[in-house]
């Protein structure tokens, strides 16, 4: 293992890094692992935290602001603020958080999960202390038994042995002793490697990292001008080299495949590539690094090689170029990605902190190397400090600079920063010594990062995602110029304009100031002169602009506005910005030895930030040095640290602004040396206790949220800024207003985008222990306290300054325990402006979402009744916001309308929304050939034997961000405006429109669901449609009169449409016409996230016209009979019965034939040619969806992974909680073993000329395995001479199916000829919809094809493409002839697909389906009287609501018509005529 530098090493003057409680000795990895001697003494390290801002210390504790009185401990009210470690001065910028004694069990409710975890942490130890304790107890017990055996044996030998029994007794004692010695030896042999492994950094939860600098907000390190800092604040990523010359940040990313990074222009001759070596074990990797250390660093005396990369690394193992950032698991030839949800990705049981526990040596490790030469304008000798920042490394890493170990870090989702100044100087010193003291900035340096794939941190990163590995976020080298002392800053901006800012600086050294040769401090002879520090705060009204816009000068600003960061005007992808006026400016002079300052002001007429109105300002903090005498202006020499508070009116600063410490004389010489900037949003977060609502700026909000993993189908965890923007735009376009960063902090750029575009963010810590049983073992284990608190506090220290973050999350599915309690206490001391949420704990297996740890009831996947119960409990007064609901796995998201009916219900005010699981299907793209074909892979597709299969495929968008059909449903349900019919103008099913003198209008109520916006940004239109045509009758715009009111009325005039309505009514078929009014709300102008005209509101109303003075009595009736009606006749064979039709010319042709063995319709030839590719048969099966497969078996596979357990549970507890598919398979209704059809009697009843023939078939559906009847089906075919066939069925399930939860469907299926691919239907569309997911699907006449009607973007093929409430569907060939299927009385569900249910069921990926195109493949048609809903509350438990089940204990009767179509046939008129004729019959 690498030598660990002490805290002073690598810390430089900055004093950063983790505090090491005690330093340890040396010891290398090889020595530690092989000899077991000389190992390094491990001591706990604790992350340094910046002191909480003054405005937090002075304000109320967070528990007083947000914690529910019912769930807050009395000790909350007595918490100390923060203590500074004794080794630091009282003015230190950072400190160690400490807490008063906290009750060990802090829960107010169910304690069972805590008790179990307490017991298990000793039975199943998880860290060094408990492992040593277990080793000591077991070893001591075995030694005691061995000693007892030896003593007993010695006692036996002292006696005189004179019998065979006594000899046997002595033999037994000897055997027992030998056995105990062997057992003890085996115990030592098994245990010692694990005890040695506990000394490794990456298997020690006490050590989250060492030599890391304290976490801070992203710093731009600006030194040029305010203009530079202001523009930098408006970028998604901090401006960095090479895109931004002269920046103090050098982004070392490089895509070796593209070779397009212009970083080679910075230092001529540098190879910009990263090189990579993969090792199967960490031991092997560290041995390679140790060899480099023994050589004194591979690049200490290296020179550039003029760009020759072929022999760049010739020192041992093979080094290949690799993109950075990237996951090596997505690079060819290195390891493989692994997907798990509720298990850990290694063989054997979870055994913290060993990773992997079954083979300590098998830990794939990658070594990254990069050589670089500092830019010519950077210097090591001018007092600058340099830090290396790795923004994301999975899962643990050592960092080396020029062969010297710098530090170590865990946490895959937060940056780790290391001060490398010392190691640069060491190299420079060596180089100067070798060059006779000459110094050159061309010295080459080498970075080496050793990344372990597994660590003890992996146990808290089990987060339902792909296990990747590598450097997956940017790497940056940051220069801190001399005297650039700003280390950290926090702001708090409330909705009333109150702005508080706290700044932390490096401590100022007297001797530095006295002897500094810098012109800022010019000491006079025999005079104590100090360079005093001034901090200037300024707030600007800057804003973003589209990148194509040039920035014009603003008359209220003194800054010169530019179109780009570069003087040559070339845009390198940077955001444009609009410079605004300066709203406030104030300067504070800091006294010596004071390293923090705090100012507070109030901005008048501030524009508040919300997700609806994301108004942002720019905060500038500049640090300057001024030279002055060492005495305060007021005559004393104190170190004042008083708050500065001024009232700012408009753009002017109060003239009486006070300063901190010493005031600066007007003649003082000042030089700005450091600037920082960020965007500021003014908003106040509160929880209104009566009735219990989360409020932004004192108004309750509705959280229309979604969970979002960082995922790219090609690059794994590497997410570009463009991808982040695309995701945010997709969410905004589909009426989402919130995102949960499941289950870890995202890249910093994502929060900046959310600030600007307007999304509420739940920022979640990188903690989840889902694979442990129970989950809370680590949460309640003090040995893991460092790990938990480090991850949570470092997230807050980085992300504090983002307006979009409205509450913190402690993590996900990690149980409950003392570590979370302590972490919550720390957060309460760090931030009193945001609530805290956490779902887990309160139960043995899963969380309840309502423990004492959370300010918001955030349950996971409650049903609608359970959700209502949570929101209406009388013993709770917290908001209810579901952290996860509606599991979007495959064809899913049923029941959403039931959730949102209650969320929008004003009678349930505490229910404020939730976050859908989740946004993106986590499929990884795998190419199929060199033609660009591919498929998306999931768990198990890479040879990963431990996996959770397709459980990562649960997004509402595909990996390529294409919306699945359910997106339209949630967009509709979350839309910000809804129209409601007024009682005077509506009946039970439709709007009633009275037509007088060809004038008509509709009055609707308008409900504005926005919390902060009026509706002036939306333009409104309507279009009237009918069942007669795809094209609308009329389209027009209309305006609303409301501006601020939440409810008003809108009047829509239909005057211009009435003439066309009258024409349609005069030609209406006997069944009449249907009319619908569709309303659309579109954006009036373009926004950052959508173009002008984007639809955000859509709604449909059925319309019934009442004509009072318009004559529509002249009706045109359709006569479907020929002048000379044909006649029918029959022929019967042993296998079939055929009905022939003879026309008036005597031409005889078969019309339909029926199978006597099955009762199926074998052929149908209305126009002379059979159009059926396969028979029309009863259908009771479907290709199972992922939700159909979810049930108790999935839970048992996780909880008790033993063969035969499921069968035992079924035998004793029954099948009620098992999946629908398991029930169907058992009952013989699955595609794997489909039932067979048997006809017991088929008869034909012939009628007189002109009357229809009746064919009846008594059929039985047979269980293919049992051979028993499971369903009786009585079929009646009424065959008309004009070619129509009426199909009637009576379906009666037998008692064998009575205990099934539901039938998949009740209907028929058939295949049509490929040429009938022109599909029209009148029903709900245009996207697929099901009985429990059709709210957004509007009634209408739609044109489509089987290829478009089906939906093959579900990565795992399944049931798809259904359309609900269909009155008819038609299939035509290119010549216009075809088939019309018409529902009798009621409507039906229908689908027309290019793949059969069998193909869909047996395909595991879309690439497994046979290639099928319109016009070339048979059309598989399903006509369903009933079809079960798709569900979606969860995917691991049967959850279709009763109203959407197809009950197996009732009989079903239904009928439909086959009607022939010719090229002139109007399907809409024919369908209504047929339906009316059946009503009259």
Coordinates of N, CA, C and O in Angstrom, one line a residue, residues 584-588 600-601 643-649 652-660 663:
X584 N -26.0 46.3 -6.3 CA -25.5 46.5 -4.9 C -24.0 46.2 -5.0 O -23.5 45.3 -5.7
X585 N -23.3 47.0 -4.2 CA -21.8 46.8 -4.1 C -21.4 47.3 -2.8 O -21.8 48.3 -2.3
X586 N -20.5 46.5 -2.1 CA -20.0 46.9 -0.8 C -18.7 46.3 -0.6 O -18.4 45.1 -1.0
X587 N -17.8 47.0 0.1 CA -16.5 46.6 0.3 C -16.2 46.4 1.8 O -16.7 47.3 2.6
X588 N -15.6 45.3 2.2 CA -15.3 45.0 3.6 C -13.8 44.9 3.7 O -13.2 44.1 2.9
X600 N -24.6 41.4 4.9 CA -26.0 41.1 4.7 C -26.6 42.4 4.2 O -26.2 43.5 4.6
X601 N -27.5 42.3 3.3 CA -28.2 43.4 2.7 C -29.6 43.0 2.2 O -30.0 41.8 2.3
X643 N -21.0 42.1 11.9 CA -21.8 42.0 10.6 C -21.9 43.3 9.9 O -22.0 44.4 10.6
X644 N -22.0 43.3 8.6 CA -22.3 44.5 7.9 C -23.7 44.4 7.3 O -24.0 43.4 6.7
X645 N -24.5 45.3 7.6 CA -25.9 45.2 7.1 C -26.3 46.6 6.6 O -26.2 47.6 7.2
X646 N -26.6 46.6 5.3 CA -27.0 47.8 4.6 C -28.4 47.6 3.9 O -28.7 46.5 3.5
X647 N -29.1 48.7 3.7 CA -30.4 48.6 3.0 C -30.1 49.2 1.6 O -29.7 50.4 1.5
X648 N -30.3 48.4 0.6 CA -30.1 48.9 -0.8 C -31.4 49.2 -1.4 O -32.3 48.3 -1.5
X649 N -31.6 50.3 -2.0 CA -32.8 50.7 -2.7 C -32.5 50.9 -4.1 O -31.7 51.7 -4.5
X652 N -28.8 51.8 -5.9 CA -27.9 52.6 -5.2 C -27.5 51.9 -3.9 O -28.3 51.2 -3.3
X653 N -26.3 52.2 -3.4 CA -25.8 51.6 -2.2 C -25.9 52.6 -1.1 O -25.6 53.8 -1.3
X654 N -26.3 52.2 0.1 CA -26.4 53.1 1.2 C -25.1 53.8 1.5 O -24.1 53.1 1.6
X655 N -25.1 55.0 1.7 CA -23.8 55.8 1.9 C -23.2 55.5 3.2 O -22.0 55.7 3.4
X656 N -24.0 55.0 4.2 CA -23.4 54.8 5.5 C -23.0 53.4 5.7 O -23.0 52.9 6.8
X657 N -22.7 52.7 4.7 CA -22.3 51.3 4.8 C -21.1 51.1 5.7 O -20.1 51.8 5.5
X658 N -21.2 50.2 6.7 CA -20.1 50.0 7.6 C -19.2 49.0 7.0 O -19.5 48.2 6.1
X659 N -18.0 49.0 7.4 CA -17.0 48.0 7.0 C -16.6 47.2 8.2 O -16.7 47.6 9.3
X660 N -16.0 46.0 7.9 CA -15.5 45.1 9.0 C -14.1 45.4 9.3 O -13.3 45.6 8.4
X663 N -11.3 50.3 8.3 CA -11.7 51.0 7.1 C -10.5 51.4 6.3 O -9.4 51.7 6.8

